[in-house]
């Protein structure tokens, strides 16, 4: 009797999740590298800030660093990092690999032979990027919490090696609640969608990995100082800061961005971000379904 061949491959081919899982395969390794880099940068910055405050005898009063000892505080900081520069770099680089890589290598036309709905192909790739960005947020939170627990255990904040100024009672170091941390994580998701929309647009326009990575992160990075000028109301940086409700005290500590004093409110900022993201995604979709996208960049 001839044995029945295994149906594993057939089940995978007919599974509705098969194409989505296929999008993760080329993205996992870059995401691991980028996520590790984001966690390392955020953690190193937090540790250096704590050691600096400890050496000056002010560690016990620096609430922005001590809140990382709590799990909600670490999660909130990780979410804020991913809504600011570190998240921008993560999404821009990973989006360039996932979407621009397919266009540059010439695999995009092959994918369209299997699936003619361009919006679905684009959605799968964006879901892969966003899912890995969320996982990066979680891993960064774990790294921040672990590092700060180790630091405060080895060098307790109430026992500095050298006190330049006398310690005062710690105030306001309880940190955010789980509700506030999860709210920050939910708000970050919209910002990540905006970063992914920028990445999809520049990838569809440039069709090159390096060009998409540079154009996806470069313009927002170099124009960040505009948030402190009178032009801030016309910049996406301002609306991101308003939507995230970034605190003044956490600038360049819990996140690498500027706050938005006198903003129009989180609701207005969210609406602006949705409109901008939707517009960029529509333009990206039109570029990806054009005939030009069927030919690899040479």
Short mmCIF file of C-alpha atoms in Angstrom, two decimals, residues 37-282:
data_model
loop_
_atom_site.label_atom_id
_atom_site.label_comp_id
_atom_site.label_asym_id
_atom_site.label_seq_id
_atom_site.Cartn_x
_atom_site.Cartn_y
_atom_site.Cartn_z
CA UNK A 37 19.88 48.15 18.79
CA UNK A 38 16.87 50.18 19.95
CA UNK A 39 16.81 48.42 23.33
CA UNK A 40 20.58 48.85 23.72
CA UNK A 41 20.49 52.56 22.92
CA UNK A 42 17.51 53.29 25.19
CA UNK A 43 18.93 51.19 28.04
CA UNK A 44 22.43 52.61 27.78
CA UNK A 45 21.05 56.13 27.84
CA UNK A 46 18.95 55.38 30.94
CA UNK A 47 21.85 53.75 32.76
CA UNK A 48 24.22 56.62 32.00
CA UNK A 49 21.65 59.16 33.18
CA UNK A 50 21.15 57.22 36.40
CA UNK A 51 24.87 56.87 37.06
CA UNK A 52 25.36 60.56 36.40
CA UNK A 53 22.57 61.47 38.82
CA UNK A 54 23.92 58.96 41.36
CA UNK A 55 27.41 60.43 41.23
CA UNK A 56 26.01 63.92 41.84
CA UNK A 57 23.86 62.71 44.72
CA UNK A 58 20.59 63.51 42.96
CA UNK A 59 19.52 60.02 41.91
CA UNK A 60 16.88 59.85 44.62
CA UNK A 61 15.12 62.94 43.26
CA UNK A 62 15.20 62.15 39.54
CA UNK A 63 11.70 60.81 39.00
CA UNK A 64 12.17 60.50 35.24
CA UNK A 65 14.79 57.80 35.74
CA UNK A 66 13.51 56.10 38.88
CA UNK A 67 10.10 55.35 37.35
CA UNK A 68 11.87 52.86 35.08
CA UNK A 69 12.16 50.59 38.10
CA UNK A 70 8.43 49.88 37.76
CA UNK A 71 7.10 47.74 34.94
CA UNK A 72 4.49 50.34 33.87
CA UNK A 73 7.14 53.06 33.87
CA UNK A 74 9.44 50.98 31.70
CA UNK A 75 6.58 50.16 29.31
CA UNK A 76 5.58 53.81 29.03
CA UNK A 77 9.17 54.84 28.33
CA UNK A 78 9.57 52.10 25.72
CA UNK A 79 6.34 53.22 24.05
CA UNK A 80 7.51 56.84 24.05
CA UNK A 81 10.87 55.83 22.58
CA UNK A 82 9.09 54.03 19.74
CA UNK A 83 6.87 57.04 19.12
CA UNK A 84 9.95 59.23 18.79
CA UNK A 85 13.30 58.91 17.05
CA UNK A 86 14.11 55.29 17.90
CA UNK A 87 10.76 54.07 16.61
CA UNK A 88 11.13 56.20 13.50
CA UNK A 89 14.48 54.61 12.71
CA UNK A 90 13.14 51.11 13.42
CA UNK A 91 10.11 51.44 11.14
CA UNK A 92 11.97 53.30 8.39
CA UNK A 93 14.76 50.73 8.17
CA UNK A 94 12.52 47.68 8.51
CA UNK A 95 9.97 49.08 6.07
CA UNK A 96 12.72 49.69 3.55
CA UNK A 97 13.83 46.05 3.83
CA UNK A 98 10.30 44.64 3.61
CA UNK A 99 8.70 46.81 0.94
CA UNK A 100 11.48 48.55 -0.96
CA UNK A 101 13.48 45.32 -0.95
CA UNK A 102 10.72 43.56 -2.87
CA UNK A 103 10.60 46.37 -5.41
CA UNK A 104 14.35 46.63 -5.82
CA UNK A 105 14.94 42.88 -6.18
CA UNK A 106 12.12 42.33 -8.65
CA UNK A 107 10.06 39.98 -6.46
CA UNK A 108 7.14 42.41 -6.36
CA UNK A 109 5.88 41.45 -9.88
CA UNK A 110 6.02 37.78 -8.88
CA UNK A 111 3.92 38.52 -5.82
CA UNK A 112 1.37 40.31 -7.98
CA UNK A 113 1.08 37.25 -10.17
CA UNK A 114 -0.18 35.37 -7.11
CA UNK A 115 -2.24 38.24 -5.71
CA UNK A 116 -3.59 41.01 -7.92
CA UNK A 117 -4.97 43.10 -5.04
CA UNK A 118 -2.18 45.56 -4.40
CA UNK A 119 -3.85 46.95 -1.30
CA UNK A 120 -3.77 43.48 0.28
CA UNK A 121 -0.09 42.98 -0.53
CA UNK A 122 0.73 46.37 0.96
CA UNK A 123 -1.40 45.68 4.04
CA UNK A 124 0.38 42.42 4.74
CA UNK A 125 3.77 44.06 4.59
CA UNK A 126 2.68 46.93 6.82
CA UNK A 127 1.18 44.49 9.33
CA UNK A 128 4.46 42.63 9.48
CA UNK A 129 6.38 45.87 10.13
CA UNK A 130 3.92 47.08 12.77
CA UNK A 131 3.75 43.73 14.57
CA UNK A 132 7.52 43.56 14.84
CA UNK A 133 7.60 47.18 16.05
CA UNK A 134 5.17 46.26 18.83
CA UNK A 135 7.38 43.33 19.82
CA UNK A 136 10.36 45.68 19.83
CA UNK A 137 8.47 47.95 22.23
CA UNK A 138 7.93 45.05 24.60
CA UNK A 139 11.55 43.91 24.48
CA UNK A 140 12.76 47.48 25.07
CA UNK A 141 10.49 47.75 28.11
CA UNK A 142 11.93 44.54 29.54
CA UNK A 143 15.49 45.76 28.93
CA UNK A 144 14.81 49.14 30.57
CA UNK A 145 13.14 47.56 33.61
CA UNK A 146 15.90 44.97 34.06
CA UNK A 147 18.73 47.47 33.69
CA UNK A 148 17.22 49.94 36.13
CA UNK A 149 16.47 47.26 38.72
CA UNK A 150 20.09 46.12 38.50
CA UNK A 151 21.39 49.69 38.76
CA UNK A 152 19.29 50.56 41.79
CA UNK A 153 20.24 47.27 43.45
CA UNK A 154 23.97 47.76 42.93
CA UNK A 155 23.94 51.51 43.58
CA UNK A 156 20.89 52.31 45.73
CA UNK A 157 19.62 55.83 45.05
CA UNK A 158 19.70 56.72 48.74
CA UNK A 159 23.37 55.75 49.10
CA UNK A 160 25.37 57.77 46.57
CA UNK A 161 29.12 57.33 46.41
CA UNK A 162 29.67 61.08 46.52
CA UNK A 163 27.10 63.67 47.38
CA UNK A 164 27.57 67.03 45.78
CA UNK A 165 24.20 68.12 47.12
CA UNK A 166 22.32 66.63 50.06
CA UNK A 167 19.59 64.19 49.18
CA UNK A 168 16.01 65.20 49.68
CA UNK A 169 12.94 63.07 50.04
CA UNK A 170 11.94 61.35 46.82
CA UNK A 171 8.77 62.85 45.40
CA UNK A 172 6.69 61.79 42.47
CA UNK A 173 8.69 58.61 41.79
CA UNK A 174 5.77 56.20 41.92
CA UNK A 175 5.56 56.31 38.15
CA UNK A 176 2.62 55.79 35.82
CA UNK A 177 -0.12 53.25 36.37
CA UNK A 178 -0.72 50.28 34.10
CA UNK A 179 -3.61 52.17 32.54
CA UNK A 180 -1.40 55.12 31.67
CA UNK A 181 1.32 52.83 30.31
CA UNK A 182 -1.13 50.92 28.12
CA UNK A 183 -2.64 54.20 26.94
CA UNK A 184 0.83 55.34 25.88
CA UNK A 185 1.28 52.04 24.05
CA UNK A 186 -2.02 52.46 22.23
CA UNK A 187 -1.15 56.02 21.24
CA UNK A 188 2.23 54.83 20.00
CA UNK A 189 0.52 52.42 17.61
CA UNK A 190 -1.01 55.31 15.67
CA UNK A 191 2.38 57.03 15.45
CA UNK A 192 3.95 53.80 14.21
CA UNK A 193 1.25 53.61 11.53
CA UNK A 194 2.25 57.12 10.49
CA UNK A 195 5.91 56.14 10.30
CA UNK A 196 4.95 53.05 8.29
CA UNK A 197 2.87 55.20 5.93
CA UNK A 198 5.87 57.44 5.31
CA UNK A 199 8.00 54.36 4.72
CA UNK A 200 5.49 52.88 2.28
CA UNK A 201 5.32 56.13 0.33
CA UNK A 202 9.07 56.63 -0.01
CA UNK A 203 9.59 52.91 -0.78
CA UNK A 204 7.00 53.01 -3.56
CA UNK A 205 8.49 56.22 -4.93
CA UNK A 206 12.18 55.31 -4.72
CA UNK A 207 12.05 51.50 -5.16
CA UNK A 208 15.42 51.26 -3.45
CA UNK A 209 16.27 49.99 0.04
CA UNK A 210 18.90 52.60 0.88
CA UNK A 211 16.90 55.47 -0.58
CA UNK A 212 13.75 54.35 1.24
CA UNK A 213 15.60 54.05 4.57
CA UNK A 214 17.19 57.48 4.26
CA UNK A 215 14.07 59.24 3.03
CA UNK A 216 11.88 57.43 5.55
CA UNK A 217 13.80 58.67 8.59
CA UNK A 218 15.98 61.56 7.40
CA UNK A 219 13.48 64.39 6.79
CA UNK A 220 11.71 64.05 10.14
CA UNK A 221 15.04 63.74 11.94
CA UNK A 222 16.75 66.81 10.51
CA UNK A 223 13.63 69.00 10.84
CA UNK A 224 12.93 68.05 14.46
CA UNK A 225 14.27 71.40 15.81
CA UNK A 226 11.35 73.13 14.03
CA UNK A 227 9.16 72.04 16.96
CA UNK A 228 10.80 74.76 19.04
CA UNK A 229 10.10 77.51 16.49
CA UNK A 230 7.03 79.40 15.40
CA UNK A 231 6.55 76.94 12.52
CA UNK A 232 5.83 74.04 14.88
CA UNK A 233 2.06 74.07 14.20
CA UNK A 234 2.80 73.05 10.60
CA UNK A 235 5.13 70.15 11.37
CA UNK A 236 4.25 66.48 11.94
CA UNK A 237 6.64 66.50 14.89
CA UNK A 238 4.33 68.88 16.74
CA UNK A 239 1.25 66.75 16.20
CA UNK A 240 3.08 63.58 17.23
CA UNK A 241 4.19 65.25 20.47
CA UNK A 242 0.67 66.57 21.07
CA UNK A 243 -0.93 63.19 20.40
CA UNK A 244 1.51 61.38 22.68
CA UNK A 245 1.22 64.14 25.31
CA UNK A 246 4.97 64.10 25.82
CA UNK A 247 6.01 65.61 29.13
CA UNK A 248 8.55 68.41 29.29
CA UNK A 249 10.66 66.63 31.92
CA UNK A 250 11.05 63.47 29.85
CA UNK A 251 12.61 65.11 26.81
CA UNK A 252 15.81 63.32 25.74
CA UNK A 253 15.42 60.95 28.72
CA UNK A 254 12.22 58.92 28.46
CA UNK A 255 11.96 59.80 24.77
CA UNK A 256 14.04 61.56 22.11
CA UNK A 257 11.67 64.20 20.85
CA UNK A 258 10.41 67.66 21.83
CA UNK A 259 7.21 68.28 23.72
CA UNK A 260 4.41 70.38 22.22
CA UNK A 261 3.56 73.28 24.55
CA UNK A 262 0.24 74.90 23.84
CA UNK A 263 -0.91 72.12 21.53
CA UNK A 264 -4.39 71.91 20.10
CA UNK A 265 -5.19 68.79 22.10
CA UNK A 266 -4.71 65.07 21.62
CA UNK A 267 -7.99 64.68 19.72
CA UNK A 268 -7.04 67.21 17.07
CA UNK A 269 -3.54 65.77 16.85
CA UNK A 270 -4.92 62.27 16.36
CA UNK A 271 -7.19 63.48 13.56
CA UNK A 272 -4.29 65.21 11.81
CA UNK A 273 -2.11 62.09 12.07
CA UNK A 274 -4.89 59.87 10.70
CA UNK A 275 -5.44 62.19 7.72
CA UNK A 276 -1.72 62.46 6.95
CA UNK A 277 -1.19 58.71 7.27
CA UNK A 278 -4.24 57.90 5.16
CA UNK A 279 -3.14 60.30 2.43
CA UNK A 280 0.36 58.82 2.28
CA UNK A 281 -1.01 55.26 2.16
CA UNK A 282 -3.33 56.14 -0.72
#
